[in-house]
mmCIF file of C-alpha atoms in Angstrom:
data_model
loop_
_atom_site.group_PDB
_atom_site.id
_atom_site.type_symbol
_atom_site.label_atom_id
_atom_site.label_comp_id
_atom_site.label_asym_id
_atom_site.label_seq_id
_atom_site.Cartn_x
_atom_site.Cartn_y
_atom_site.Cartn_z
ATOM 1 C CA MET A 284 44.946 -124.395 -75.210
ATOM 2 C CA PRO A 285 45.791 -125.622 -78.568
ATOM 3 C CA ASP A 286 47.143 -129.172 -78.927
ATOM 4 C CA LEU A 287 50.497 -130.060 -80.222
ATOM 5 C CA THR A 288 49.258 -131.239 -83.806
ATOM 6 C CA THR A 289 47.269 -127.783 -84.030
ATOM 7 C CA LEU A 290 50.503 -125.983 -83.194
ATOM 8 C CA ALA A 291 52.243 -127.773 -85.565
ATOM 9 C CA LEU A 292 50.078 -126.909 -88.466
ATOM 10 C CA PHE A 293 49.553 -123.480 -87.556
ATOM 11 C CA ALA A 294 53.529 -123.034 -87.431
ATOM 12 C CA ALA A 295 53.833 -124.474 -90.868
ATOM 13 C CA ALA A 296 51.061 -122.339 -92.327
ATOM 14 C CA THR A 297 52.553 -119.272 -90.621
ATOM 15 C CA LEU A 298 56.089 -120.174 -92.226
ATOM 16 C CA ALA A 299 54.471 -120.585 -95.466
ATOM 17 C CA LEU A 300 53.089 -117.083 -95.289
ATOM 18 C CA LEU A 301 56.046 -115.346 -93.872
ATOM 19 C CA LEU A 302 58.249 -116.595 -96.546
ATOM 20 C CA VAL A 303 56.467 -114.516 -99.081
ATOM 21 C CA PRO A 304 57.590 -110.766 -98.616
ATOM 22 C CA GLY A 305 54.682 -108.651 -97.758
ATOM 23 C CA PRO A 306 54.557 -104.802 -96.800
ATOM 24 C CA ALA A 307 56.328 -105.265 -93.499
ATOM 25 C CA VAL A 308 59.124 -107.038 -95.235
ATOM 26 C CA LEU A 309 59.636 -104.531 -97.645
ATOM 27 C CA TYR A 310 59.655 -101.798 -94.916
ATOM 28 C CA ILE A 311 62.411 -103.755 -93.127
ATOM 29 C CA VAL A 312 64.479 -104.167 -96.243
ATOM 30 C CA THR A 313 64.296 -100.562 -97.011
ATOM 31 C CA ARG A 314 65.435 -99.592 -93.427
ATOM 32 C CA SER A 315 68.159 -102.311 -93.526
ATOM 33 C CA VAL A 316 69.548 -101.153 -96.833
ATOM 34 C CA SER A 317 69.534 -97.459 -96.068
ATOM 35 C CA GLN A 318 70.610 -97.341 -92.514
ATOM 36 C CA GLY A 319 72.119 -101.024 -91.824
ATOM 37 C CA ARG A 320 71.666 -103.923 -89.822
ATOM 38 C CA ALA A 321 70.811 -102.351 -86.533
ATOM 39 C CA ALA A 322 68.320 -99.999 -87.889
ATOM 40 C CA GLY A 323 66.625 -103.118 -89.760
ATOM 41 C CA LEU A 324 66.591 -105.062 -86.536
ATOM 42 C CA LEU A 325 65.117 -102.199 -84.527
ATOM 43 C CA SER A 326 62.287 -101.973 -87.207
ATOM 44 C CA VAL A 327 61.897 -105.791 -86.835
ATOM 45 C CA LEU A 328 61.390 -105.245 -82.986
ATOM 46 C CA GLY A 329 58.947 -102.393 -83.527
ATOM 47 C CA ILE A 330 56.781 -103.918 -86.204
ATOM 48 C CA HIS A 331 56.445 -107.081 -83.807
ATOM 49 C CA LEU A 332 55.421 -105.170 -80.995
ATOM 50 C CA GLY A 333 52.625 -103.813 -83.239
ATOM 51 C CA SER A 334 51.884 -107.356 -83.930
ATOM 52 C CA VAL A 335 51.245 -107.552 -80.169
ATOM 53 C CA VAL A 336 48.658 -105.019 -80.170
ATOM 54 C CA HIS A 337 46.853 -106.826 -83.170
ATOM 55 C CA VAL A 338 47.074 -110.134 -81.239
ATOM 56 C CA ALA A 339 45.705 -108.677 -78.073
ATOM 57 C CA ALA A 340 43.013 -106.838 -80.196
ATOM 58 C CA ALA A 341 41.934 -110.194 -81.864
ATOM 59 C CA ALA A 342 41.638 -112.021 -78.641
ATOM 60 C CA LEU A 343 39.443 -109.166 -77.049
ATOM 61 C CA GLY A 344 37.328 -108.972 -80.336
ATOM 62 C CA ILE A 345 38.439 -105.482 -81.309
ATOM 63 C CA SER A 346 39.536 -106.824 -84.771
ATOM 64 C CA ALA A 347 36.090 -107.883 -85.322
ATOM 65 C CA LEU A 348 34.715 -104.531 -84.406
ATOM 66 C CA LEU A 349 37.211 -103.010 -86.752
ATOM 67 C CA ALA A 350 36.325 -105.383 -89.595
ATOM 68 C CA ALA A 351 32.589 -104.803 -89.051
ATOM 69 C CA SER A 352 32.572 -101.098 -88.825
ATOM 70 C CA ALA A 353 33.082 -99.278 -91.958
ATOM 71 C CA THR A 354 33.849 -95.759 -89.858
ATOM 72 C CA ALA A 355 36.592 -97.421 -87.761
ATOM 73 C CA PHE A 356 38.140 -99.184 -90.739
ATOM 74 C CA THR A 357 38.139 -96.122 -92.714
ATOM 75 C CA VAL A 358 39.845 -94.018 -89.918
ATOM 76 C CA VAL A 359 42.512 -96.587 -89.223
ATOM 77 C CA LYS A 360 42.985 -97.125 -92.955
ATOM 78 C CA TYR A 361 43.625 -93.733 -93.791
ATOM 79 C CA LEU A 362 45.846 -92.819 -90.857
ATOM 80 C CA GLY A 363 48.008 -95.510 -91.870
ATOM 81 C CA ALA A 364 48.053 -94.550 -95.463
ATOM 82 C CA ALA A 365 48.828 -91.176 -94.462
ATOM 83 C CA TYR A 366 51.739 -91.743 -92.508
ATOM 84 C CA LEU A 367 53.304 -94.042 -95.287
ATOM 85 C CA VAL A 368 52.757 -91.682 -97.907
ATOM 86 C CA TRP A 369 54.309 -88.908 -95.859
ATOM 87 C CA LEU A 370 57.325 -91.127 -95.467
ATOM 88 C CA GLY A 371 57.559 -91.900 -99.253
ATOM 89 C CA VAL A 372 57.211 -88.142 -100.011
ATOM 90 C CA ARG A 373 60.102 -87.389 -97.588
ATOM 91 C CA LYS A 374 62.291 -90.012 -99.265
ATOM 92 C CA LEU A 375 61.622 -88.519 -102.827
ATOM 93 C CA MET A 376 62.127 -85.063 -101.671
ATOM 94 C CA ALA A 377 65.602 -86.284 -100.112
ATOM 95 C CA ALA A 378 66.415 -87.815 -103.609
ATOM 96 C CA ARG A 379 65.820 -84.438 -105.219
ATOM 97 C CA THR A 380 67.785 -82.367 -103.002
ATOM 98 C CA SER A 381 71.053 -84.777 -102.511
ATOM 99 C CA GLY A 382 74.161 -83.474 -103.666
ATOM 100 C CA ASP A 383 76.664 -84.895 -106.276
ATOM 101 C CA THR A 384 79.244 -85.952 -103.735
ATOM 102 C CA PRO A 385 79.485 -89.256 -101.737
ATOM 103 C CA VAL A 386 77.427 -88.987 -98.698
ATOM 104 C CA GLU A 387 76.982 -91.097 -95.783
ATOM 105 C CA VAL A 388 73.513 -92.227 -94.665
ATOM 106 C CA GLY A 389 72.029 -90.315 -91.608
ATOM 107 C CA THR A 390 71.650 -92.515 -88.482
ATOM 108 C CA ALA A 391 68.059 -91.960 -86.880
ATOM 109 C CA SER A 392 67.756 -92.541 -83.404
ATOM 110 C CA ARG A 393 67.063 -96.040 -82.180
ATOM 111 C CA THR A 394 63.576 -94.701 -80.683
ATOM 112 C CA ARG A 395 62.565 -93.243 -83.973
ATOM 113 C CA LEU A 396 63.569 -96.468 -85.800
ATOM 114 C CA PHE A 397 61.639 -98.652 -83.184
ATOM 115 C CA TRP A 398 58.418 -96.507 -82.880
ATOM 116 C CA GLU A 399 58.301 -95.863 -86.692
ATOM 117 C CA GLY A 400 58.144 -99.924 -87.140
ATOM 118 C CA PHE A 401 55.508 -99.973 -84.527
ATOM 119 C CA VAL A 402 53.320 -97.240 -86.014
ATOM 120 C CA VAL A 403 53.658 -98.731 -89.480
ATOM 121 C CA ASN A 404 52.193 -102.112 -88.259
ATOM 122 C CA VAL A 405 49.670 -100.917 -85.752
ATOM 123 C CA LEU A 406 48.190 -98.530 -88.433
ATOM 124 C CA ASN A 407 47.901 -101.421 -90.968
ATOM 125 C CA PRO A 408 44.377 -102.649 -91.226
ATOM 126 C CA LYS A 409 45.418 -105.508 -93.263
ATOM 127 C CA THR A 410 47.201 -106.976 -90.067
ATOM 128 C CA ALA A 411 44.175 -106.801 -87.912
ATOM 129 C CA ILE A 412 41.874 -108.512 -90.647
ATOM 130 C CA PHE A 413 44.723 -110.974 -91.124
ATOM 131 C CA PHE A 414 44.871 -111.961 -87.458
ATOM 132 C CA LEU A 415 41.107 -111.940 -87.297
ATOM 133 C CA ALA A 416 40.793 -114.115 -90.252
ATOM 134 C CA PHE A 417 43.636 -116.461 -89.713
ATOM 135 C CA LEU A 418 43.971 -117.353 -85.909
ATOM 136 C CA PRO A 419 40.527 -118.413 -84.985
ATOM 137 C CA GLN A 420 40.771 -121.166 -87.528
ATOM 138 C CA PHE A 421 43.204 -122.885 -85.435
ATOM 139 C CA THR A 422 41.071 -122.552 -82.257
ATOM 140 C CA ASP A 423 38.874 -125.178 -80.712
ATOM 141 C CA PRO A 424 35.922 -124.087 -78.329
ATOM 142 C CA ALA A 425 36.171 -127.522 -77.095
ATOM 143 C CA ARG A 426 39.503 -126.771 -75.598
ATOM 144 C CA GLY A 427 38.385 -124.020 -73.412
ATOM 145 C CA PRO A 428 38.110 -120.058 -73.894
ATOM 146 C CA ILE A 429 39.191 -118.783 -77.292
ATOM 147 C CA ALA A 430 40.927 -115.891 -76.035
ATOM 148 C CA PRO A 431 43.882 -117.477 -74.561
ATOM 149 C CA GLN A 432 44.272 -119.767 -77.784
ATOM 150 C CA VAL A 433 44.218 -116.841 -79.848
ATOM 151 C CA VAL A 434 47.137 -115.257 -77.716
ATOM 152 C CA VAL A 435 49.196 -118.434 -78.010
ATOM 153 C CA LEU A 436 48.851 -118.767 -81.482
ATOM 154 C CA GLY A 437 49.689 -115.047 -81.761
ATOM 155 C CA LEU A 438 53.032 -115.351 -79.815
ATOM 156 C CA VAL A 439 53.854 -118.352 -82.206
ATOM 157 C CA TRP A 440 53.322 -116.183 -85.154
ATOM 158 C CA ILE A 441 55.195 -113.119 -83.644
ATOM 159 C CA ALA A 442 58.302 -115.448 -82.695
ATOM 160 C CA LEU A 443 58.424 -117.018 -86.457
ATOM 161 C CA GLY A 444 57.796 -113.617 -88.108
ATOM 162 C CA ALA A 445 60.520 -112.167 -85.880
ATOM 163 C CA MET A 446 63.074 -114.540 -86.836
ATOM 164 C CA SER A 447 62.068 -114.423 -90.543
ATOM 165 C CA ASP A 448 62.161 -110.615 -90.590
ATOM 166 C CA GLY A 449 65.191 -110.724 -88.874
ATOM 167 C CA ALA A 450 66.919 -112.863 -91.589
ATOM 168 C CA PHE A 451 65.618 -110.423 -94.348
ATOM 169 C CA ALA A 452 67.032 -107.565 -92.245
ATOM 170 C CA LEU A 453 70.471 -109.223 -92.070
ATOM 171 C CA LEU A 454 70.734 -110.111 -95.804
ATOM 172 C CA ALA A 455 69.718 -106.843 -97.071
ATOM 173 C CA SER A 456 71.933 -104.965 -94.574
ATOM 174 C CA ALA A 457 74.716 -107.425 -95.857
ATOM 175 C CA MET A 458 74.043 -106.575 -99.495
ATOM 176 C CA ALA A 459 73.889 -102.778 -99.042
ATOM 177 C CA GLY A 460 77.491 -102.045 -97.670
ATOM 178 C CA ARG A 461 78.970 -101.126 -101.073
ATOM 179 C CA VAL A 462 76.549 -98.624 -102.279
ATOM 180 C CA ARG A 463 76.273 -96.287 -98.977
ATOM 181 C CA GLY A 464 79.064 -94.197 -99.880
ATOM 182 C CA SER A 465 77.800 -93.474 -103.548
ATOM 183 C CA ALA A 466 75.808 -90.209 -103.940
ATOM 184 C CA ARG A 467 74.006 -91.547 -107.057
ATOM 185 C CA ALA A 468 73.271 -94.846 -105.191
ATOM 186 C CA ARG A 469 72.010 -92.907 -102.322
ATOM 187 C CA ARG A 470 69.637 -90.979 -104.797
ATOM 188 C CA ARG A 471 68.423 -94.250 -106.408
ATOM 189 C CA LEU A 472 67.907 -95.621 -102.835
ATOM 190 C CA ASP A 473 65.897 -92.569 -101.705
ATOM 191 C CA VAL A 474 63.804 -92.957 -104.940
ATOM 192 C CA THR A 475 63.242 -96.690 -104.345
ATOM 193 C CA SER A 476 62.630 -96.186 -100.728
ATOM 194 C CA GLY A 477 60.020 -93.460 -101.295
ATOM 195 C CA VAL A 478 58.240 -95.587 -103.880
ATOM 196 C CA VAL A 479 58.075 -98.581 -101.449
ATOM 197 C CA TYR A 480 56.484 -96.364 -98.893
ATOM 198 C CA LEU A 481 54.072 -95.023 -101.317
ATOM 199 C CA GLY A 482 53.310 -98.469 -102.423
ATOM 200 C CA LEU A 483 52.873 -99.531 -98.704
ATOM 201 C CA GLY A 484 50.373 -96.380 -98.495
ATOM 202 C CA ALA A 485 48.336 -97.647 -101.546
ATOM 203 C CA VAL A 486 48.285 -101.136 -99.967
ATOM 204 C CA ALA A 487 46.722 -99.601 -96.848
ATOM 205 C CA VAL A 488 44.249 -97.462 -98.786
ATOM 206 C CA LEU A 489 42.930 -100.363 -100.800
ATOM 207 C CA THR A 490 42.880 -103.008 -98.060
ATOM 208 C CA GLY A 491 39.287 -104.011 -97.474
ATOM 209 C CA GLU A 492 37.650 -102.275 -100.497
ATOM 210 C CA SER A 493 36.581 -105.203 -102.119
ATOM 211 C CA ALA A 494 35.200 -106.587 -98.978
ATOM 212 C CA HIS A 495 33.321 -103.615 -97.998
ATOM 213 C CA ALA A 496 31.834 -103.142 -101.505
ATOM 214 C CA ALA A 497 30.584 -106.648 -101.295
ATOM 215 C CA ARG A 498 28.630 -105.618 -98.142
ATOM 216 C CA ALA A 499 27.430 -102.486 -99.751
#
């Protein structure tokens, strides 16, 4: 098991990374602004359930296989990219078809909100590569098997990430209330959301390209 000093260093490094908004935060903020606090928090839970999958994969060495195999990497990368692009196109289409009268944002089911967050994170190869590269740096073979150490570090990361992302969700939802009843604001929100999703898809497509080019 990692010692207390290692855990403290890991926690500090993790907080520094989490305070810089990345794709997951953009997704959570988009959900929170468009559908409210509960939607944002459910997205947080889904995303970090996806993080559990990546931690388990890292502990078992699956992430190493993903990083080493061009075929596996490409399959996961494009599955995630396709899903995100689909979300973006759907939002842009909604912006084009929305009327001129004020409308309320439709409420998706809790199950859908939760599992969309899960899928977005699980199908993001950048997350798998991150855990593969980041967690092992804080392990020590002299303290026992590596896998349990990776699991402990991963759980610390998930706990800190859930708190950080939850704060982003609460802040975004608090700032969004005054624009939900405006048709014009709704169209702008749909366009912004669509662009965010398309951007996340582009991130998924481009993740690891330079690394694979270097190995080619």
